[in-house]
Amino acid sequence: MIQTPIVWPNGARCACAITFDVDADSLIHISRPKDGFDRLYPISMGRYGPTVALPRILDTYRRLGLKQSFFVPGWVVEQYPEAMDLIQEDGHEIGHHGYLHEDPTNLSDAEHRYWFERALEAHKKTIGNTPKGYRAPVYNASQGVIDLLVDNDFLYDSSLMADDIPYRIHTAKGSLVELPVHWGTDDWPPFAHYSEIDYMMPVAGPSRGLEGFWEEFEAQYEHGGFWMAIWHPFLTGRLARWTLVERWLETILERGDIWFAPLHEIAEHVNNQFVRDNQSIRVEELPYYNQPVHLGAK
């Protein structure tokens, strides 16, 4: 049971967001820097996202009147500006997702700052977008990442996993809203089959692969919580899977008491409720640790 449920707008029982990480073919270039440019199958698999799946997803959102969030690496913003324009034209949010999907924990602070700022510049220069939210590639946020977000006046992060519902993270530098993720609502485990990055799980059929998402939703709906899917257009945007998503959306929207919103609106609502009544929003103090934890003799 959720101990301190958030009061959602307009009497909604549950807040929901479908977020897409539009990684495109950045994944093969970052994982195989020497020859990824000539690996045609993974390039084509990634390109399916912004060129084929994204228009399909946006058509569904337009028909159902939904505004949602997309997290896009800066390189993908530069490589696929027409796709980014389609997202923005329909009023959706585009968030920061690194530059070439680089893992922040594999970089020095100086290196990460460089790529973080380069991605920001790509957003601003290519599509005139100033992101309000961030999702770390592979969810690998570090304390340096959180400090960069505060330094750059980000509203929220969506990389951590410390609760079922939104909470706030406080550091010595400032505060952010955390909109928590979890592998249980990520499409990578059921649908990704990607030998180039050493991920070779069996691919689930559409119904079986999506079943867990619906079960997670029903639990959040029962307890008045927050459900968020973390999907990739080249995975869940494929035809059979998206057809099932579309039918599911049509069904649950008939309930009339679910608030679908882009993440920046959900984060703003959480902030407003924290100002009104800070006892209803849980706070996590960061950093968790200041040094490595070792086993040793007493």
Short mmCIF file of N, CA, C and O in Angstrom, two decimals, residues 36-93:
data_model
loop_
_atom_site.label_atom_id
_atom_site.label_comp_id
_atom_site.label_asym_id
_atom_site.label_seq_id
_atom_site.Cartn_x
_atom_site.Cartn_y
_atom_site.Cartn_z
N GLY A 36 30.61 0.58 -35.53
CA GLY A 36 29.15 0.68 -35.46
C GLY A 36 28.54 1.35 -36.66
O GLY A 36 27.41 1.03 -37.06
N PHE A 37 29.28 2.26 -37.28
CA PHE A 37 28.76 3.00 -38.43
C PHE A 37 28.46 2.08 -39.62
O PHE A 37 27.68 2.43 -40.51
N ASP A 38 29.05 0.88 -39.63
CA ASP A 38 28.89 -0.03 -40.76
C ASP A 38 28.10 -1.28 -40.37
O ASP A 38 28.07 -2.26 -41.12
N ARG A 39 27.48 -1.29 -39.22
CA ARG A 39 26.63 -2.41 -38.79
C ARG A 39 25.19 -2.06 -39.17
O ARG A 39 24.47 -1.40 -38.42
N LEU A 40 24.76 -2.50 -40.32
CA LEU A 40 23.52 -2.01 -40.91
C LEU A 40 22.27 -2.48 -40.18
O LEU A 40 21.29 -1.73 -40.07
N TYR A 41 22.28 -3.75 -39.69
CA TYR A 41 21.05 -4.22 -39.02
C TYR A 41 20.74 -3.40 -37.77
O TYR A 41 19.61 -2.92 -37.60
N PRO A 42 21.70 -3.19 -36.82
CA PRO A 42 21.32 -2.40 -35.65
C PRO A 42 21.05 -0.94 -35.96
O PRO A 42 20.24 -0.31 -35.29
N ILE A 43 21.73 -0.39 -36.98
CA ILE A 43 21.40 0.98 -37.38
C ILE A 43 19.96 1.05 -37.84
O ILE A 43 19.19 1.92 -37.43
N SER A 44 19.57 0.10 -38.70
CA SER A 44 18.20 0.12 -39.23
C SER A 44 17.18 -0.11 -38.13
O SER A 44 16.09 0.49 -38.13
N MET A 45 17.51 -0.99 -37.17
CA MET A 45 16.59 -1.23 -36.05
C MET A 45 16.37 0.05 -35.26
O MET A 45 15.24 0.38 -34.87
N GLY A 46 17.45 0.81 -35.01
CA GLY A 46 17.31 2.05 -34.28
C GLY A 46 16.56 3.11 -35.06
O GLY A 46 15.74 3.84 -34.50
N ARG A 47 16.83 3.19 -36.36
CA ARG A 47 16.18 4.21 -37.20
C ARG A 47 14.67 3.98 -37.30
O ARG A 47 13.92 4.94 -37.53
N TYR A 48 14.24 2.75 -37.11
CA TYR A 48 12.80 2.46 -37.13
C TYR A 48 12.06 3.35 -36.14
O TYR A 48 10.92 3.76 -36.39
N GLY A 49 12.72 3.67 -35.01
CA GLY A 49 12.06 4.46 -33.98
C GLY A 49 11.60 5.82 -34.46
O GLY A 49 10.39 6.11 -34.51
N PRO A 50 12.52 6.72 -34.84
CA PRO A 50 12.09 8.06 -35.24
C PRO A 50 11.43 8.13 -36.61
O PRO A 50 10.67 9.08 -36.88
N THR A 51 11.67 7.17 -37.50
CA THR A 51 11.14 7.29 -38.85
C THR A 51 9.80 6.57 -39.06
O THR A 51 8.95 7.05 -39.81
N VAL A 52 9.59 5.44 -38.39
CA VAL A 52 8.37 4.65 -38.60
C VAL A 52 7.48 4.65 -37.35
O VAL A 52 6.28 4.93 -37.43
N ALA A 53 8.06 4.32 -36.20
CA ALA A 53 7.25 4.18 -34.99
C ALA A 53 6.75 5.51 -34.46
O ALA A 53 5.60 5.61 -34.00
N LEU A 54 7.60 6.53 -34.48
CA LEU A 54 7.20 7.80 -33.88
C LEU A 54 5.95 8.40 -34.50
O LEU A 54 5.03 8.81 -33.77
N PRO A 55 5.82 8.48 -35.83
CA PRO A 55 4.56 8.98 -36.40
C PRO A 55 3.35 8.16 -35.96
O PRO A 55 2.26 8.71 -35.73
N ARG A 56 3.52 6.84 -35.83
CA ARG A 56 2.42 5.97 -35.37
C ARG A 56 2.01 6.34 -33.95
O ARG A 56 0.81 6.45 -33.62
N ILE A 57 3.00 6.53 -33.08
CA ILE A 57 2.74 6.88 -31.69
C ILE A 57 2.05 8.24 -31.60
O ILE A 57 1.06 8.40 -30.86
N LEU A 58 2.55 9.20 -32.34
CA LEU A 58 1.97 10.54 -32.30
C LEU A 58 0.55 10.56 -32.84
O LEU A 58 -0.30 11.31 -32.35
N ASP A 59 0.27 9.74 -33.84
CA ASP A 59 -1.11 9.64 -34.35
C ASP A 59 -2.06 9.17 -33.26
O ASP A 59 -3.16 9.70 -33.09
N THR A 60 -1.64 8.18 -32.48
CA THR A 60 -2.46 7.67 -31.38
C THR A 60 -2.69 8.76 -30.34
O THR A 60 -3.81 9.00 -29.88
N TYR A 61 -1.62 9.42 -29.94
CA TYR A 61 -1.74 10.48 -28.94
C TYR A 61 -2.68 11.59 -29.43
O TYR A 61 -3.50 12.11 -28.67
N ARG A 62 -2.55 11.95 -30.69
CA ARG A 62 -3.39 13.02 -31.25
C ARG A 62 -4.86 12.61 -31.22
O ARG A 62 -5.73 13.40 -30.83
N ARG A 63 -5.14 11.38 -31.60
CA ARG A 63 -6.52 10.91 -31.63
C ARG A 63 -7.13 10.85 -30.24
O ARG A 63 -8.31 11.16 -30.05
N LEU A 64 -6.30 10.47 -29.24
CA LEU A 64 -6.80 10.32 -27.88
C LEU A 64 -6.64 11.58 -27.03
O LEU A 64 -7.05 11.61 -25.88
N GLY A 65 -6.03 12.61 -27.60
CA GLY A 65 -5.87 13.87 -26.88
C GLY A 65 -4.85 13.82 -25.77
O GLY A 65 -5.00 14.50 -24.75
N LEU A 66 -3.76 13.03 -25.93
CA LEU A 66 -2.75 12.88 -24.89
C LEU A 66 -1.51 13.74 -25.20
O LEU A 66 -1.09 13.84 -26.35
N LYS A 67 -0.94 14.33 -24.16
CA LYS A 67 0.35 15.00 -24.23
C LYS A 67 1.30 14.23 -23.31
O LYS A 67 0.99 14.02 -22.14
N GLN A 68 2.46 13.84 -23.85
CA GLN A 68 3.36 12.98 -23.09
C GLN A 68 4.81 13.46 -23.22
O GLN A 68 5.06 14.54 -23.75
N SER A 69 5.76 12.65 -22.73
CA SER A 69 7.16 13.05 -22.66
C SER A 69 8.05 12.09 -23.44
O SER A 69 7.84 10.87 -23.43
N PHE A 70 9.07 12.68 -24.09
CA PHE A 70 10.05 11.93 -24.85
C PHE A 70 11.44 12.37 -24.38
O PHE A 70 11.71 13.57 -24.29
N PHE A 71 12.31 11.41 -24.09
CA PHE A 71 13.69 11.70 -23.70
C PHE A 71 14.60 11.35 -24.87
O PHE A 71 14.56 10.21 -25.37
N VAL A 72 15.40 12.34 -25.30
CA VAL A 72 16.13 12.19 -26.56
C VAL A 72 17.59 12.60 -26.39
O VAL A 72 17.86 13.73 -25.95
N PRO A 73 18.54 11.73 -26.72
CA PRO A 73 19.94 12.15 -26.71
C PRO A 73 20.18 13.31 -27.67
O PRO A 73 19.53 13.40 -28.73
N GLY A 74 21.13 14.18 -27.31
CA GLY A 74 21.39 15.36 -28.14
C GLY A 74 21.78 15.01 -29.55
O GLY A 74 21.39 15.70 -30.51
N TRP A 75 22.55 13.93 -29.73
CA TRP A 75 22.95 13.51 -31.08
C TRP A 75 21.73 13.13 -31.91
O TRP A 75 21.65 13.42 -33.10
N VAL A 76 20.75 12.47 -31.29
CA VAL A 76 19.53 12.09 -31.99
C VAL A 76 18.72 13.33 -32.36
O VAL A 76 18.13 13.40 -33.45
N VAL A 77 18.70 14.32 -31.48
CA VAL A 77 18.03 15.59 -31.80
C VAL A 77 18.64 16.17 -33.08
O VAL A 77 17.93 16.62 -33.99
N GLU A 78 19.97 16.16 -33.17
CA GLU A 78 20.66 16.71 -34.34
C GLU A 78 20.45 15.85 -35.58
O GLU A 78 20.32 16.36 -36.70
N GLN A 79 20.41 14.54 -35.40
CA GLN A 79 20.33 13.62 -36.52
C GLN A 79 18.92 13.52 -37.10
O GLN A 79 18.75 13.27 -38.30
N TYR A 80 17.90 13.71 -36.24
CA TYR A 80 16.51 13.53 -36.67
C TYR A 80 15.67 14.77 -36.30
O TYR A 80 14.68 14.66 -35.56
N PRO A 81 16.03 15.94 -36.81
CA PRO A 81 15.30 17.15 -36.41
C PRO A 81 13.84 17.15 -36.85
O PRO A 81 12.98 17.71 -36.16
N GLU A 82 13.54 16.51 -37.98
CA GLU A 82 12.14 16.48 -38.43
C GLU A 82 11.27 15.71 -37.44
O GLU A 82 10.14 16.10 -37.16
N ALA A 83 11.80 14.62 -36.89
CA ALA A 83 11.05 13.85 -35.89
C ALA A 83 10.84 14.68 -34.63
O ALA A 83 9.76 14.64 -34.02
N MET A 84 11.85 15.45 -34.23
CA MET A 84 11.72 16.30 -33.05
C MET A 84 10.66 17.38 -33.28
O MET A 84 9.88 17.72 -32.38
N ASP A 85 10.63 17.91 -34.50
CA ASP A 85 9.61 18.92 -34.83
C ASP A 85 8.21 18.34 -34.71
O ASP A 85 7.29 19.01 -34.22
N LEU A 86 8.03 17.10 -35.15
CA LEU A 86 6.72 16.46 -35.04
C LEU A 86 6.29 16.34 -33.57
O LEU A 86 5.12 16.57 -33.23
N ILE A 87 7.23 15.98 -32.70
CA ILE A 87 6.92 15.87 -31.28
C ILE A 87 6.49 17.22 -30.72
O ILE A 87 5.47 17.33 -30.02
N GLN A 88 7.26 18.24 -31.03
CA GLN A 88 6.96 19.57 -30.49
C GLN A 88 5.70 20.17 -31.07
O GLN A 88 4.95 20.86 -30.37
N GLU A 89 5.46 19.93 -32.35
CA GLU A 89 4.25 20.49 -32.98
C GLU A 89 2.98 20.01 -32.30
O GLU A 89 1.98 20.71 -32.27
N ASP A 90 3.02 18.80 -31.75
CA ASP A 90 1.85 18.26 -31.06
C ASP A 90 1.83 18.59 -29.57
O ASP A 90 0.98 18.09 -28.83
N GLY A 91 2.78 19.40 -29.11
CA GLY A 91 2.75 19.87 -27.74
C GLY A 91 3.31 18.92 -26.71
O GLY A 91 3.02 19.05 -25.51
N HIS A 92 4.15 17.97 -27.13
CA HIS A 92 4.75 17.03 -26.20
C HIS A 92 6.07 17.58 -25.66
O HIS A 92 6.68 18.48 -26.23
N GLU A 93 6.51 17.00 -24.55
CA GLU A 93 7.75 17.40 -23.91
C GLU A 93 8.93 16.60 -24.46
O GLU A 93 8.81 15.40 -24.70
#
